Short mmCIF file of C-alpha atoms in Angstrom, two decimals:
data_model
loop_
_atom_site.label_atom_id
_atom_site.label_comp_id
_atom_site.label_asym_id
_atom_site.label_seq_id
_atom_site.Cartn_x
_atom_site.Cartn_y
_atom_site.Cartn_z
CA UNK A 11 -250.54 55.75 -47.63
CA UNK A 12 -247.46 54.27 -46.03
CA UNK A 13 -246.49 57.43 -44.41
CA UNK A 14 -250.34 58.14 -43.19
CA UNK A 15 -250.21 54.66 -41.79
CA UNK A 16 -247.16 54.81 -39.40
CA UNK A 17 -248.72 58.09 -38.10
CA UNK A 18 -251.73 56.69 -37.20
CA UNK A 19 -249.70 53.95 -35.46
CA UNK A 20 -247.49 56.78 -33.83
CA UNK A 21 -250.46 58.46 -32.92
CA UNK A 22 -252.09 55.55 -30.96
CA UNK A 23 -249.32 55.03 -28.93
CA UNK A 24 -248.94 58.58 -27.89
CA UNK A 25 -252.45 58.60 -27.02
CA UNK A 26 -251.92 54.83 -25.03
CA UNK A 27 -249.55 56.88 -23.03
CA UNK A 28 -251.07 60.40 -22.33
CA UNK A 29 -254.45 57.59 -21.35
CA UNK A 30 -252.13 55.81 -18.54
CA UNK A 31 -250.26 58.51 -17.42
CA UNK A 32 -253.44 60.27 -16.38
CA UNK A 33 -255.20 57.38 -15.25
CA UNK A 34 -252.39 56.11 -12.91
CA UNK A 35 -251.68 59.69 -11.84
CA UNK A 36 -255.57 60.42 -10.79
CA UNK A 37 -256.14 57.48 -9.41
CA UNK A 38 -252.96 57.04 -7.21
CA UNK A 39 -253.94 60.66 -6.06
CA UNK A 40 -257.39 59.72 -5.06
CA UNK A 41 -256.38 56.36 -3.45
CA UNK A 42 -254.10 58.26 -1.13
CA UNK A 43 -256.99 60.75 -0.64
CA UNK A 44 -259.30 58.49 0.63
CA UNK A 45 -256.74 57.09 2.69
CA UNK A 46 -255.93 60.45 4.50
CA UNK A 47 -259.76 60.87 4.81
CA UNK A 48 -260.50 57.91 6.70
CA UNK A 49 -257.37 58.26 8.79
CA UNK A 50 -259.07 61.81 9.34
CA UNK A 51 -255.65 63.30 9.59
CA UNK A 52 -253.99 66.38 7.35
CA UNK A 53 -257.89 67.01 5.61
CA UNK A 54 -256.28 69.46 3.60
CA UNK A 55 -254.01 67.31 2.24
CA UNK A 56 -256.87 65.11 1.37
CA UNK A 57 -259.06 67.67 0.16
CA UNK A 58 -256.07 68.95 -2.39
CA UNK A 59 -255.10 65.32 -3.59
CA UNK A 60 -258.92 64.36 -4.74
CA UNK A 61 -259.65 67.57 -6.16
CA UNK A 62 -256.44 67.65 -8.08
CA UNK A 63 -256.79 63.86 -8.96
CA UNK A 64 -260.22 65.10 -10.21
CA UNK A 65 -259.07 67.57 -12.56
CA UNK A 66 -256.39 65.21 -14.08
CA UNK A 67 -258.84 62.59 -14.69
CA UNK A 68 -261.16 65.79 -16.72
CA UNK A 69 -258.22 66.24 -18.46
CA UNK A 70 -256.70 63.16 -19.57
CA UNK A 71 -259.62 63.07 -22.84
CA UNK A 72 -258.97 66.86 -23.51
CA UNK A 73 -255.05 66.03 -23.99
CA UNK A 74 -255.61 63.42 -25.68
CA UNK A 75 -257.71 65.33 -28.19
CA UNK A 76 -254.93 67.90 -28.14
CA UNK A 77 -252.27 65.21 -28.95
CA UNK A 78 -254.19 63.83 -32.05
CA UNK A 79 -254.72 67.92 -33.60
CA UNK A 80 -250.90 67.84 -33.36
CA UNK A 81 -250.03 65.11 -35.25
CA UNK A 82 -252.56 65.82 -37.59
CA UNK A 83 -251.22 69.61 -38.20
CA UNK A 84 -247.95 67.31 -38.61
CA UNK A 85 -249.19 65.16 -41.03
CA UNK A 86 -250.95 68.25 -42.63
CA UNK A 87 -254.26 66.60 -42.83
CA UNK A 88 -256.36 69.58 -42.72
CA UNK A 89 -259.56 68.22 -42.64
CA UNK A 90 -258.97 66.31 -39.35
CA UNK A 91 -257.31 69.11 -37.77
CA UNK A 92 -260.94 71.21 -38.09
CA UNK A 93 -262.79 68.48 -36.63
CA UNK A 94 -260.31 67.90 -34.00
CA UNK A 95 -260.59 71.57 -32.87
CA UNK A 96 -264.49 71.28 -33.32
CA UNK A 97 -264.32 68.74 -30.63
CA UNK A 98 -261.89 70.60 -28.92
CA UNK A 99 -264.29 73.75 -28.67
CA UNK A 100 -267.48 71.95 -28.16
CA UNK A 101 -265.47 71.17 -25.02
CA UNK A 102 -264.45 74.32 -24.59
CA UNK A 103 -268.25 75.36 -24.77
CA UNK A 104 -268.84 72.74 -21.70
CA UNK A 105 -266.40 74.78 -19.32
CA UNK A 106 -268.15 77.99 -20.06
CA UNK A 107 -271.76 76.98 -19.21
CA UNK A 108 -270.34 75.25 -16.51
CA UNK A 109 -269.34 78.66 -14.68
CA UNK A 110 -271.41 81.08 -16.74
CA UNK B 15 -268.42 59.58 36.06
CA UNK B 16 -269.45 62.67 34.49
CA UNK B 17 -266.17 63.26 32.98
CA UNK B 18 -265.97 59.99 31.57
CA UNK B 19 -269.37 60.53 30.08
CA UNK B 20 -268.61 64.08 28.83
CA UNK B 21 -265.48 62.65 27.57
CA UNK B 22 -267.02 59.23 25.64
CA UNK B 23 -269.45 61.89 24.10
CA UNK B 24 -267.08 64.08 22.87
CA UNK B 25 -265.12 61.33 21.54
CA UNK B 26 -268.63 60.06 19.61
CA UNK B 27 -269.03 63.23 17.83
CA UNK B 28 -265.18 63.57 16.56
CA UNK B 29 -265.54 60.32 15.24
CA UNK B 30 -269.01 60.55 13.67
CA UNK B 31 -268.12 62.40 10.97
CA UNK B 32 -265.51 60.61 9.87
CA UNK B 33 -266.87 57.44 9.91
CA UNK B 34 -269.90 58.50 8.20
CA UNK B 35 -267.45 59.35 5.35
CA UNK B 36 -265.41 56.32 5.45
CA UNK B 37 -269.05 54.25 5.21
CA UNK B 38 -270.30 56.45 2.39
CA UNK B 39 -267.06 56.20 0.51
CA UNK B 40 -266.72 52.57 1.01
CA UNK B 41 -269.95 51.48 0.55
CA UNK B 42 -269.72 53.88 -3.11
CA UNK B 43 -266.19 51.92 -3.92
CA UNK B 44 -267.85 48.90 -3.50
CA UNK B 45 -270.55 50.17 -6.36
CA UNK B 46 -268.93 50.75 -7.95
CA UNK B 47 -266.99 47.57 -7.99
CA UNK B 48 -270.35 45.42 -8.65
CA UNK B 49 -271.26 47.63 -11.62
CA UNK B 50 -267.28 47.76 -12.90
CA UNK B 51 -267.21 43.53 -12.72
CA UNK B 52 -270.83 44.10 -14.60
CA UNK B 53 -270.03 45.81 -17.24
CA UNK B 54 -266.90 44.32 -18.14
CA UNK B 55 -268.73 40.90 -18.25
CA UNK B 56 -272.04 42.33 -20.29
CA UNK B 57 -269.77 44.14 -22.35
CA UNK B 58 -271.47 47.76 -21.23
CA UNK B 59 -270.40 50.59 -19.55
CA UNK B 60 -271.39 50.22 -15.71
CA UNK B 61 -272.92 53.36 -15.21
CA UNK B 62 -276.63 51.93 -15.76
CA UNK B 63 -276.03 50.20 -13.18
CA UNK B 64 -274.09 52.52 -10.56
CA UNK B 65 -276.36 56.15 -11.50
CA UNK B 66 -279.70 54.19 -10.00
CA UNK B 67 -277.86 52.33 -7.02
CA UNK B 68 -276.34 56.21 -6.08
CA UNK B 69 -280.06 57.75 -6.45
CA UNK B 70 -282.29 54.43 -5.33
CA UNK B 71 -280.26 53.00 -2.81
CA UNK B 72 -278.22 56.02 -1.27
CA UNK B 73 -280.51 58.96 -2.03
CA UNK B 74 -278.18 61.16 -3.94
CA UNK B 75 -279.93 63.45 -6.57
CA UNK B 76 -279.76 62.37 -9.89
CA UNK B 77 -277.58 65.14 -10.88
CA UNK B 78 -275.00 64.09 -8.39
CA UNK B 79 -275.32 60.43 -9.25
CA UNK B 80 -274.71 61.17 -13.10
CA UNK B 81 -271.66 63.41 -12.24
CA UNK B 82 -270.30 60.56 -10.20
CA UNK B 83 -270.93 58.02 -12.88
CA UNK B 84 -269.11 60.25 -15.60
CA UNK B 85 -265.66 60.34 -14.09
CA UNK B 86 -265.96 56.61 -13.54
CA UNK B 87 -267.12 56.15 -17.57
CA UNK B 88 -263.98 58.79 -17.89
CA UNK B 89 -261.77 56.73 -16.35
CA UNK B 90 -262.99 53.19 -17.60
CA UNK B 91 -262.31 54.90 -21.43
CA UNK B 92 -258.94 55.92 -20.78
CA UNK B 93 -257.73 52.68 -18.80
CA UNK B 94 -259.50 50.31 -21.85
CA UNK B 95 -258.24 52.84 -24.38
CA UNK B 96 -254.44 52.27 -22.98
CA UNK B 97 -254.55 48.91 -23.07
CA UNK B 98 -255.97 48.48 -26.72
CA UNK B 99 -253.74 51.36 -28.06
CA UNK B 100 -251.64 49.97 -30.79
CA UNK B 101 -253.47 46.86 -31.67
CA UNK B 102 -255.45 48.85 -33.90
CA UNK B 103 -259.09 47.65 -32.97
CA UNK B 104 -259.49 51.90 -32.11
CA UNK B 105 -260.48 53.47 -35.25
CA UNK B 106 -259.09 56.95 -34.64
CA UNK B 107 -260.27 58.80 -37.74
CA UNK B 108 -263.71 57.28 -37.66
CA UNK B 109 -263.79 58.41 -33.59
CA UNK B 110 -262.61 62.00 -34.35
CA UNK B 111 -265.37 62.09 -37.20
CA UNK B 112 -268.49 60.56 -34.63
CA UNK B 113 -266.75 62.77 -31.51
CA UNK B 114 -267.66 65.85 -33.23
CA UNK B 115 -271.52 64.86 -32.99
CA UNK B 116 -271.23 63.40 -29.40
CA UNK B 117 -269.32 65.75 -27.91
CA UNK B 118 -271.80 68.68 -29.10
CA UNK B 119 -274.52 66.08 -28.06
CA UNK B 120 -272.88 66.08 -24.43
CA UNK B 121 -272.48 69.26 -23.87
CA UNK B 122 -276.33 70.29 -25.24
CA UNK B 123 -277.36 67.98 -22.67
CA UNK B 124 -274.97 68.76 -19.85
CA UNK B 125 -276.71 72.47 -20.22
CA UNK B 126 -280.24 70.54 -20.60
CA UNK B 127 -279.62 68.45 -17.46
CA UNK B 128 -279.11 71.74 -15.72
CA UNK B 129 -282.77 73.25 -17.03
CA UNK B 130 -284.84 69.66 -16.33
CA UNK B 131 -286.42 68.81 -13.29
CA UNK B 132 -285.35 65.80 -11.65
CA UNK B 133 -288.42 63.90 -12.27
CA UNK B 134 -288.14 64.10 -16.11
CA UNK B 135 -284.24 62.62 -15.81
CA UNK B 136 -285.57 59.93 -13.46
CA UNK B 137 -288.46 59.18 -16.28
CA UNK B 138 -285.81 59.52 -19.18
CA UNK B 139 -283.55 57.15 -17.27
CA UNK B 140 -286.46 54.37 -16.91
CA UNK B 141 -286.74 54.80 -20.64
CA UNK B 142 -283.12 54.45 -21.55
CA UNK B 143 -282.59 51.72 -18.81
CA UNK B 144 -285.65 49.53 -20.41
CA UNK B 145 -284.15 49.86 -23.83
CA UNK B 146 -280.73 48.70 -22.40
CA UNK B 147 -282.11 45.34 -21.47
CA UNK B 148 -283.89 45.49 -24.68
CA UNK B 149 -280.58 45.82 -26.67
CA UNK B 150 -278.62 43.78 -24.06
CA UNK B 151 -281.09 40.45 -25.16
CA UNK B 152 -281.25 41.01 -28.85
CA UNK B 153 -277.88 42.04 -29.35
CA UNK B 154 -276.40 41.62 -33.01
CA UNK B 155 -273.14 40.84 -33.90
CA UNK B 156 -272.51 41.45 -37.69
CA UNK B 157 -268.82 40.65 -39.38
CA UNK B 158 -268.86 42.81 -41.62
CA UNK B 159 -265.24 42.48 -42.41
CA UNK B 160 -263.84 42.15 -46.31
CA UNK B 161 -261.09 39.35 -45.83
CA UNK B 162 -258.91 41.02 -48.48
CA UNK B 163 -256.73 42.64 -47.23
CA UNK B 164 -255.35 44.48 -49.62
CA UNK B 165 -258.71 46.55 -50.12
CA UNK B 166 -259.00 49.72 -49.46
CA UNK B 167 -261.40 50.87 -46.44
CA UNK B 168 -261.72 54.21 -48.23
CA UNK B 169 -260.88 57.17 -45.35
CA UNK B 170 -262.87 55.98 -42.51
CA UNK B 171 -262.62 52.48 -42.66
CA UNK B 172 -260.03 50.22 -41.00
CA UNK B 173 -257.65 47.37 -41.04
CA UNK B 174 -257.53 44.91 -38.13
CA UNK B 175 -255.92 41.58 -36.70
CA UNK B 176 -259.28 39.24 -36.75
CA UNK B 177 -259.42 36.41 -34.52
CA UNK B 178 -261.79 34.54 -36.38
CA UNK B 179 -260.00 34.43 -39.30
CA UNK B 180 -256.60 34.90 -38.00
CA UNK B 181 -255.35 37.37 -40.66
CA UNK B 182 -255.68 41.35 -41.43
CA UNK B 183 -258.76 42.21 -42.56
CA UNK B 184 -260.87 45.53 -43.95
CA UNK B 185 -264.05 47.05 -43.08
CA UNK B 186 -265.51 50.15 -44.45
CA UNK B 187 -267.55 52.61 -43.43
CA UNK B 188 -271.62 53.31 -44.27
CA UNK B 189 -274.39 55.50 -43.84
CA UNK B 190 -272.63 58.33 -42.03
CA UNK B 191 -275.03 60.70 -41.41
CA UNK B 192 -276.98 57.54 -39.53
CA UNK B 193 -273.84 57.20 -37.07
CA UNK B 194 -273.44 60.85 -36.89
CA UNK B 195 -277.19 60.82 -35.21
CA UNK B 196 -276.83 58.01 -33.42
CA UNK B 197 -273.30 59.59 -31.33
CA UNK B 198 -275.23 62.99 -30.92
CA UNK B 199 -277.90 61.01 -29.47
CA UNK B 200 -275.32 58.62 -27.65
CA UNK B 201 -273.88 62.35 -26.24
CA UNK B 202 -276.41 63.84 -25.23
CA UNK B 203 -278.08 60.80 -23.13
CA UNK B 204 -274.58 60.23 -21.75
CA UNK B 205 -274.52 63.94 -19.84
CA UNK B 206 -277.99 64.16 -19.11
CA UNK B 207 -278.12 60.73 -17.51
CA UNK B 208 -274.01 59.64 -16.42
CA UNK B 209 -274.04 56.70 -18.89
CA UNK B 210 -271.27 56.07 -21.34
CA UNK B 211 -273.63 55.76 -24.10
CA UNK B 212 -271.91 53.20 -26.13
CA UNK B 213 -275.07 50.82 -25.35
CA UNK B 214 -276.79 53.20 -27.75
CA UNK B 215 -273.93 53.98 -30.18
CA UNK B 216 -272.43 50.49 -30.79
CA UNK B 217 -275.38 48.72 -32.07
CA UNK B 218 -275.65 51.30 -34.89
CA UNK B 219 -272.47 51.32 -35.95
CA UNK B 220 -272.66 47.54 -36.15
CA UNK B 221 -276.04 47.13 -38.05
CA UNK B 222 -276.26 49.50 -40.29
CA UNK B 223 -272.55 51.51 -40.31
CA UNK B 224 -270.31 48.73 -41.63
CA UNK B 225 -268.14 48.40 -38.70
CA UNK B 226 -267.33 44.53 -37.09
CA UNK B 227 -268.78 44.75 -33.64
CA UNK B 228 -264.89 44.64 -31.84
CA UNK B 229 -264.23 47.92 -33.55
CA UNK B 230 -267.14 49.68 -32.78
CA UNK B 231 -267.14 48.69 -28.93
CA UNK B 232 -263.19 49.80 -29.17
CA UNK B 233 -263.59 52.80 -30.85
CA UNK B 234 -266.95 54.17 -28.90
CA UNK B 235 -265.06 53.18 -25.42
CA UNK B 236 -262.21 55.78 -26.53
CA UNK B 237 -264.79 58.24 -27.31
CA UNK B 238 -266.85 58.60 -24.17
CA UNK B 239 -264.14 59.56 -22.71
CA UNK B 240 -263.91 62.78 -24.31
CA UNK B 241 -267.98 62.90 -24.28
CA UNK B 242 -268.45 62.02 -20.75
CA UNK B 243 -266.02 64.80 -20.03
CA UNK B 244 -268.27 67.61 -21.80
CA UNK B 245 -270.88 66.79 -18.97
CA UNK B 246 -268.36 66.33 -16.13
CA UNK B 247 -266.85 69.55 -16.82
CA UNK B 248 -270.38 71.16 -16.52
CA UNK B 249 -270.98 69.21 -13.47
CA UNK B 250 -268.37 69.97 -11.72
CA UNK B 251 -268.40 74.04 -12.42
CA UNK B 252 -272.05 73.59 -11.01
CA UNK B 253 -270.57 72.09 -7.42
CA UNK B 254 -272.26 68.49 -8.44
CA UNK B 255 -269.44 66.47 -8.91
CA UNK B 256 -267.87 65.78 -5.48
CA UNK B 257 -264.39 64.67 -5.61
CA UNK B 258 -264.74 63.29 -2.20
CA UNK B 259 -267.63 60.95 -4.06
CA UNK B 260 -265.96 60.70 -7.13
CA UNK B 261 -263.08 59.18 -5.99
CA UNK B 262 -264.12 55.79 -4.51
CA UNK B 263 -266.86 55.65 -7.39
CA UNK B 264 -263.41 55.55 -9.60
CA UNK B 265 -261.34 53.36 -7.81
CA UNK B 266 -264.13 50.95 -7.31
CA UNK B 267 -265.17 50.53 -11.17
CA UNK B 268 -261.79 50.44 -11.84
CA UNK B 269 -261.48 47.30 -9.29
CA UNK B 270 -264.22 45.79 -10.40
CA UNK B 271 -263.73 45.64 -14.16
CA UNK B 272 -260.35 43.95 -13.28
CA UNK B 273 -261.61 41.37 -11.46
CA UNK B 274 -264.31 40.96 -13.80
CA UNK B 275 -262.32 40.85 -17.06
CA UNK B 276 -260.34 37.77 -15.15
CA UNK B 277 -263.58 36.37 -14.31
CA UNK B 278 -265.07 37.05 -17.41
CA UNK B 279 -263.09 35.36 -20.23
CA UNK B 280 -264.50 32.05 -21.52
CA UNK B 281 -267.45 31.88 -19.09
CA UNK B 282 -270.87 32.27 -20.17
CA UNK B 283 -273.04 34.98 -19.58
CA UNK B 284 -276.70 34.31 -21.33
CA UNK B 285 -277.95 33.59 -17.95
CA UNK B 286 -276.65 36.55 -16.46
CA UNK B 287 -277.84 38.70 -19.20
CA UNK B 288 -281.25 37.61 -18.74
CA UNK B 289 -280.52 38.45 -15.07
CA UNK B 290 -279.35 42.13 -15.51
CA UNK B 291 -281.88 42.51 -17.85
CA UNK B 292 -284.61 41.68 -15.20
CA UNK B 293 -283.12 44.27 -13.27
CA UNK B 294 -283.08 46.80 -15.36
CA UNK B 295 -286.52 46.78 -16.11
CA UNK B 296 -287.38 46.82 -12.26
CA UNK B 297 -284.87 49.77 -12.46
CA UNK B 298 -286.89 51.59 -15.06
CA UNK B 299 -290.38 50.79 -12.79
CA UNK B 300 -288.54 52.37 -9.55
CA UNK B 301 -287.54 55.12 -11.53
CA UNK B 302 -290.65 56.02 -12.76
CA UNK B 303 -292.69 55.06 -9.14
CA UNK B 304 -289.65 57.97 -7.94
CA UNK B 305 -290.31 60.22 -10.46
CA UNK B 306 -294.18 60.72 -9.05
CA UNK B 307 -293.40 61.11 -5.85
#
């Protein structure tokens, strides 16, 4: 109980960080984006940073999913790491109809 | 004289563009602002609010509008999420548990959205926005908490600093096939429309699930992250989801929620509620006067 406490507590702070490291990093990208875009200058540049920003932003829930089936493999909680990876393939199922 | 014409007119046309952009994006960032500061003060996602300003007010397609509004409910999850991490309030095992049925929900209707024509999504919105100001005025707020703490909340249950009380207490967990149904729901509304879908999921999990109404809101604003993301990703594979759009949309809600969780704290908001309410219904009649035309 103890043990599968202070994972839980490890967990969420993992998770707190993969959360703001993916926010800050998307949304620093697209605030510079829009910048270049208005300045009209290096469109390229701007056209790289939002998309990129985009795709961290997509993928800031996905790793964070991916962070909790680790420490539940970890804490060998087996029935947690199959619904993790159901939610992990449902999502999985969202980037194939999306180019199918 | 010529030249100087030929010249102002060529300078006109290099601007155009750009300024048209800088308008759109600005005038989207500042949305998105108004329906960040609104939902952080209603205590709802602000996507109700931005997906029929984007289609009403700017024209975009509903499809395009919803895409927008996910990666702003995307990011709105993961900056609240952040913040609350470690104080417990986010009931992880519960979340993992409901995320199974929303994200499945989310992506069944991210495929749906893609089969519907647009004037059935602007009739489902006018639905779902009616029932918002529906739940918004008769909202609930059960305890539900056991004040021992020393109980045990059984495997989805949870332990939490209350306010209230000022000391750890327990809740535990009910009738989970009944918030199973409600996050499949809450999923598949959330893609097909660019909502969060915590308006839908909270209330359940407070009435009838067992959970105090702080936990629910924290743990359904961690998972639409992960369940607006099932209908972003399908979104953006189908060339809806602009980033050039998507940006300011983000930065904007992410603006406004900070100024309105400064604003927000002590000050009361029946009035207000009534307000938004008011508006959502004349949301719901302009989406369904758009859907015939």
């Amino acid at each position: 109980m103890n043990r599968e406490r202070s994972g839980m507590e490890r967990l969420e702070t993992t998770i707190g960080e993969v959360l703001r490291f993916g926010t800050i990093t998307s949304s620093t990208m697209f605030a510079v984006g829009l910048l270049i875009t208005v300045t009209g200058y290096q469109p390229m540049v701007a056209q790289l940073l939002l998309g990129t920003g985009l795709i961290i932003l997509l993928a800031t829930p996905p790793a964070r999913v991916v962070v909790s089936v680790i420490e539940y493999i970890r804490e060998g909680d087996w029935t947690f790491v199959v619904l993790t990876l159901i939610v992990l393939m449902a999502l999985a199922g969202s980037v194939v109809a999306a180019y199918l | 004289m010529g030249f100087i014409r030929f010249k102002r007119f060529n300078r006109f046309n290099a601007l155009n563009p750009l300024n048209l952009t800088a308008w759109l994006a600005l005038i989207i960032f500042g949305a998105g602002a108004m329906a960040g500061a609104l939902g952080i003060v209603l205590g709802l996602g602000g996507g109700i609010f931005l997906v029929p300003f984007l289609t009403l007010a700017l024209g975009l397609p509903l499809k395009s509008a919803a895409a927008i509004s996910l990666s702003t409910v995307i990011a709105t999850s993961s900056v609240v999420s952040a913040q609350r991490a470690g104080n417990q309030l986010i009931n992880l095992r519960f979340g993992m548990v409901l995320e199974v049925a929303t994200t499945v929900g989310s992506l069944l209707g991210g495929i749906t959205a893609q089969f519907v024509a647009e004037s059935t999504l602007q009739r489902l919105f006018g639905v779902v926005a009616a029932a918002v100001a529906a739940v918004m005025l008769g909202r609930i707020n059960r305890r539900n908490v056991i004040l021992d703490p020393t109980v045990d909340p059984g495997r989805l249950g949870g332990r939490f600093h209350e306010e209230e009380s000022g000391g750890i207490v327990s809740y535990r967990i009910k009738r989970l096939p009944l918030a199973l149904f409600a996050s499949f729901i809450a999923g598949n509304v959330s893609s097909l429309l660019g909502i969060g879908g915590g308006i839908i999921k909270v209330p359940v999990l407070n009435a009838w699930c067992g959970m105090p109404l702080r936990a629910a809101a924290a743990t359904s604003a961690l998972m639409i992250g992960v369940t607006a993301t099932g209908g972003a990703i399908i979104y953006y594979g189908r060339g809806d989801l602009q980033p050039l759009l998507a940006a300011p949309a983000v930065l904007g809600v992410q603006a406004g929620s900070w100024v309105g969780a400064r604003v927000a704290s002590g000050a009361s908001v029946k009035w207000l509620k009534v307000l938004m309410a008011a508006l959502l219904v004349v949301v719901a009649v302009l989406m369904f006067m758009r859907s015939t035309q």
